[in-house]
Amino acid sequence: MKSKMTNPVKFASLLGLVIIFLSFIAYGSLNRIYSLPENNVTNVKNTLINTVKTDASLRDNIVDFGTELLGKPYVSGGCSKDGFDCSGFVFYVFQHYKILVPRSSSQFNNFGKEIPIEKVKKGDILVFLSPTRNVIGHIGIVTNPKGKESDFIHASSGKDMKVIITSLKKEGYARRFVKAVDVISTY
């Protein structure tokens, strides 16, 4: 009689262990299916799902990262936290998000998707003429889109000689404004 009772107990114990083991396997599989790896691509039942940051959150992140650099000094040819020129600043900020933009402001002449200033959004790039020549010579990143009164962050070589936020309605910039460029939507 004792051996007959032991077998059902052993069987129930073994069955319980198997159920626990299978539960751990199932939990691990579900965890892999529903948590995305760092490259934002996962395979769920042989279907690729690509999770992309929303355009708005990427734009906010770009502006937030740029504003962390406010006050950094203007350095001709600079492209690091030690100092920036205008294109070095824009290049550095966008490079942080793995978005390739030209390193030189003059290369923005034919770069990106030109958009009307009335449709400008956070993270778009404003392109200006040089203060001394009739060529592209300055760029900045829109922080507060308000059409022709938008604010933008840039490395200023003027009297401030640092990364600052300026309004497009400021005469020196309004007069030299060439175009607005959307790089993020084309990214």
Short mmCIF file of N, CA and C in Angstrom, two decimals, residues 73-138:
data_model
loop_
_atom_site.label_atom_id
_atom_site.label_comp_id
_atom_site.label_asym_id
_atom_site.label_seq_id
_atom_site.Cartn_x
_atom_site.Cartn_y
_atom_site.Cartn_z
N PRO A 73 31.21 77.72 -25.25
CA PRO A 73 31.82 78.81 -26.02
C PRO A 73 31.81 78.58 -27.53
N TYR A 74 31.80 79.70 -28.25
CA TYR A 74 31.98 79.66 -29.70
C TYR A 74 33.47 79.45 -29.96
N VAL A 75 33.79 78.44 -30.76
CA VAL A 75 35.17 78.18 -31.16
C VAL A 75 35.15 77.94 -32.67
N SER A 76 35.89 78.73 -33.41
CA SER A 76 35.95 78.56 -34.86
C SER A 76 36.42 77.15 -35.19
N GLY A 77 35.63 76.43 -35.98
CA GLY A 77 35.95 75.05 -36.34
C GLY A 77 35.62 74.04 -35.25
N GLY A 78 35.03 74.50 -34.13
CA GLY A 78 34.75 73.62 -32.99
C GLY A 78 33.57 72.71 -33.20
N CYS A 79 33.71 71.49 -32.68
CA CYS A 79 32.64 70.49 -32.82
C CYS A 79 32.67 69.54 -31.63
N SER A 80 32.83 70.10 -30.42
CA SER A 80 32.85 69.28 -29.21
C SER A 80 32.33 70.11 -28.05
N LYS A 81 32.15 69.47 -26.90
CA LYS A 81 31.65 70.19 -25.72
C LYS A 81 32.61 71.28 -25.27
N ASP A 82 33.84 71.26 -25.79
CA ASP A 82 34.80 72.31 -25.46
C ASP A 82 34.46 73.62 -26.18
N GLY A 83 33.71 73.51 -27.28
CA GLY A 83 33.31 74.69 -28.03
C GLY A 83 32.85 74.33 -29.42
N PHE A 84 32.01 75.19 -29.99
CA PHE A 84 31.38 74.92 -31.28
C PHE A 84 31.43 76.15 -32.18
N ASP A 85 31.49 75.90 -33.49
CA ASP A 85 31.05 76.92 -34.42
C ASP A 85 29.61 76.54 -34.76
N CYS A 86 28.93 77.33 -35.59
CA CYS A 86 27.48 77.08 -35.79
C CYS A 86 27.22 75.71 -36.40
N SER A 87 27.96 75.35 -37.44
CA SER A 87 27.71 74.05 -38.08
C SER A 87 28.23 72.91 -37.22
N GLY A 88 29.28 73.15 -36.47
CA GLY A 88 29.79 72.12 -35.54
C GLY A 88 28.77 71.80 -34.48
N PHE A 89 28.05 72.82 -33.99
CA PHE A 89 27.01 72.63 -33.00
C PHE A 89 25.87 71.77 -33.57
N VAL A 90 25.36 72.17 -34.74
CA VAL A 90 24.26 71.43 -35.37
C VAL A 90 24.70 70.00 -35.68
N PHE A 91 25.88 69.85 -36.22
CA PHE A 91 26.42 68.52 -36.54
C PHE A 91 26.50 67.66 -35.28
N TYR A 92 27.02 68.21 -34.20
CA TYR A 92 27.19 67.49 -32.93
C TYR A 92 25.84 67.03 -32.37
N VAL A 93 24.87 67.91 -32.38
CA VAL A 93 23.54 67.58 -31.83
C VAL A 93 22.89 66.47 -32.66
N PHE A 94 22.88 66.61 -33.96
CA PHE A 94 22.23 65.60 -34.81
C PHE A 94 23.01 64.29 -34.81
N GLN A 95 24.33 64.37 -34.74
CA GLN A 95 25.15 63.16 -34.70
C GLN A 95 24.83 62.34 -33.45
N HIS A 96 24.49 63.01 -32.35
CA HIS A 96 24.12 62.33 -31.11
C HIS A 96 22.94 61.38 -31.33
N TYR A 97 22.07 61.72 -32.29
CA TYR A 97 20.91 60.89 -32.62
C TYR A 97 21.12 60.11 -33.92
N LYS A 98 22.38 60.03 -34.35
CA LYS A 98 22.77 59.26 -35.54
C LYS A 98 22.06 59.76 -36.80
N ILE A 99 21.87 61.07 -36.87
CA ILE A 99 21.30 61.71 -38.05
C ILE A 99 22.43 62.48 -38.71
N LEU A 100 22.73 62.13 -39.94
CA LEU A 100 23.84 62.74 -40.65
C LEU A 100 23.43 64.05 -41.30
N VAL A 101 24.10 65.11 -40.92
CA VAL A 101 23.93 66.42 -41.53
C VAL A 101 25.31 66.92 -41.93
N PRO A 102 25.38 67.88 -42.87
CA PRO A 102 26.69 68.40 -43.25
C PRO A 102 27.43 69.03 -42.08
N ARG A 103 28.73 69.01 -42.16
CA ARG A 103 29.57 69.63 -41.12
C ARG A 103 29.78 71.11 -41.38
N SER A 104 29.60 71.52 -42.62
CA SER A 104 29.81 72.92 -42.99
C SER A 104 28.48 73.59 -43.30
N SER A 105 28.30 74.82 -42.82
CA SER A 105 27.03 75.53 -43.08
C SER A 105 26.80 75.74 -44.57
N SER A 106 27.86 75.95 -45.35
CA SER A 106 27.68 76.17 -46.79
C SER A 106 27.07 74.96 -47.48
N GLN A 107 27.27 73.76 -46.92
CA GLN A 107 26.71 72.55 -47.53
C GLN A 107 25.20 72.44 -47.33
N PHE A 108 24.62 73.30 -46.52
CA PHE A 108 23.17 73.30 -46.33
C PHE A 108 22.45 73.99 -47.47
N ASN A 109 23.20 74.57 -48.39
CA ASN A 109 22.61 75.22 -49.56
C ASN A 109 21.70 74.26 -50.32
N ASN A 110 22.12 73.01 -50.46
CA ASN A 110 21.34 72.01 -51.21
C ASN A 110 21.05 70.76 -50.37
N PHE A 111 20.90 70.92 -49.08
CA PHE A 111 20.71 69.77 -48.21
C PHE A 111 19.34 69.82 -47.54
N GLY A 112 18.74 68.64 -47.36
CA GLY A 112 17.49 68.52 -46.62
C GLY A 112 16.29 68.92 -47.45
N LYS A 113 15.15 68.84 -46.82
CA LYS A 113 13.87 69.17 -47.46
C LYS A 113 13.47 70.58 -47.04
N GLU A 114 13.49 71.50 -47.99
CA GLU A 114 13.11 72.87 -47.69
C GLU A 114 11.61 72.93 -47.36
N ILE A 115 11.29 73.67 -46.30
CA ILE A 115 9.90 73.82 -45.88
C ILE A 115 9.58 75.30 -45.68
N PRO A 116 8.32 75.69 -45.84
CA PRO A 116 7.95 77.08 -45.57
C PRO A 116 8.16 77.40 -44.09
N ILE A 117 8.60 78.61 -43.81
CA ILE A 117 8.87 79.00 -42.43
C ILE A 117 7.61 78.89 -41.57
N GLU A 118 6.45 79.04 -42.16
CA GLU A 118 5.19 78.92 -41.41
C GLU A 118 4.93 77.49 -40.93
N LYS A 119 5.59 76.51 -41.54
CA LYS A 119 5.38 75.11 -41.18
C LYS A 119 6.56 74.53 -40.40
N VAL A 120 7.46 75.38 -39.96
CA VAL A 120 8.64 74.91 -39.25
C VAL A 120 8.25 74.26 -37.93
N LYS A 121 9.01 73.23 -37.54
CA LYS A 121 8.77 72.50 -36.28
C LYS A 121 10.05 72.49 -35.46
N LYS A 122 9.91 72.10 -34.20
CA LYS A 122 11.09 71.91 -33.36
C LYS A 122 12.06 70.98 -34.07
N GLY A 123 13.34 71.29 -33.97
CA GLY A 123 14.35 70.42 -34.55
C GLY A 123 14.65 70.68 -36.01
N ASP A 124 13.84 71.52 -36.67
CA ASP A 124 14.18 71.89 -38.04
C ASP A 124 15.38 72.83 -38.01
N ILE A 125 16.04 72.96 -39.13
CA ILE A 125 17.25 73.78 -39.21
C ILE A 125 16.96 75.05 -39.99
N LEU A 126 17.39 76.17 -39.43
CA LEU A 126 17.27 77.45 -40.13
C LEU A 126 18.62 77.77 -40.76
N VAL A 127 18.58 78.25 -42.00
CA VAL A 127 19.79 78.53 -42.77
C VAL A 127 19.84 80.03 -43.06
N PHE A 128 21.03 80.62 -42.84
CA PHE A 128 21.20 82.07 -42.99
C PHE A 128 22.39 82.39 -43.89
N LEU A 129 22.36 83.58 -44.45
CA LEU A 129 23.52 84.09 -45.16
C LEU A 129 24.59 84.48 -44.14
N SER A 130 25.80 84.51 -44.59
CA SER A 130 26.90 85.03 -43.78
C SER A 130 26.65 86.50 -43.48
N PRO A 131 27.09 87.00 -42.34
CA PRO A 131 26.88 88.43 -42.07
C PRO A 131 27.74 89.34 -42.96
N THR A 132 28.75 88.78 -43.59
CA THR A 132 29.67 89.61 -44.37
C THR A 132 29.67 89.31 -45.87
N ARG A 133 29.09 88.16 -46.28
CA ARG A 133 29.09 87.79 -47.70
C ARG A 133 27.72 87.26 -48.09
N ASN A 134 27.47 87.19 -49.38
CA ASN A 134 26.19 86.71 -49.89
C ASN A 134 26.23 85.21 -50.16
N VAL A 135 26.64 84.43 -49.16
CA VAL A 135 26.70 82.97 -49.23
C VAL A 135 26.16 82.40 -47.92
N ILE A 136 25.73 81.14 -47.96
CA ILE A 136 25.27 80.49 -46.72
C ILE A 136 26.43 80.53 -45.73
N GLY A 137 26.13 81.00 -44.52
CA GLY A 137 27.21 81.15 -43.55
C GLY A 137 26.81 80.91 -42.11
N HIS A 138 25.55 80.57 -41.86
CA HIS A 138 25.14 80.34 -40.47
C HIS A 138 23.92 79.42 -40.44
#
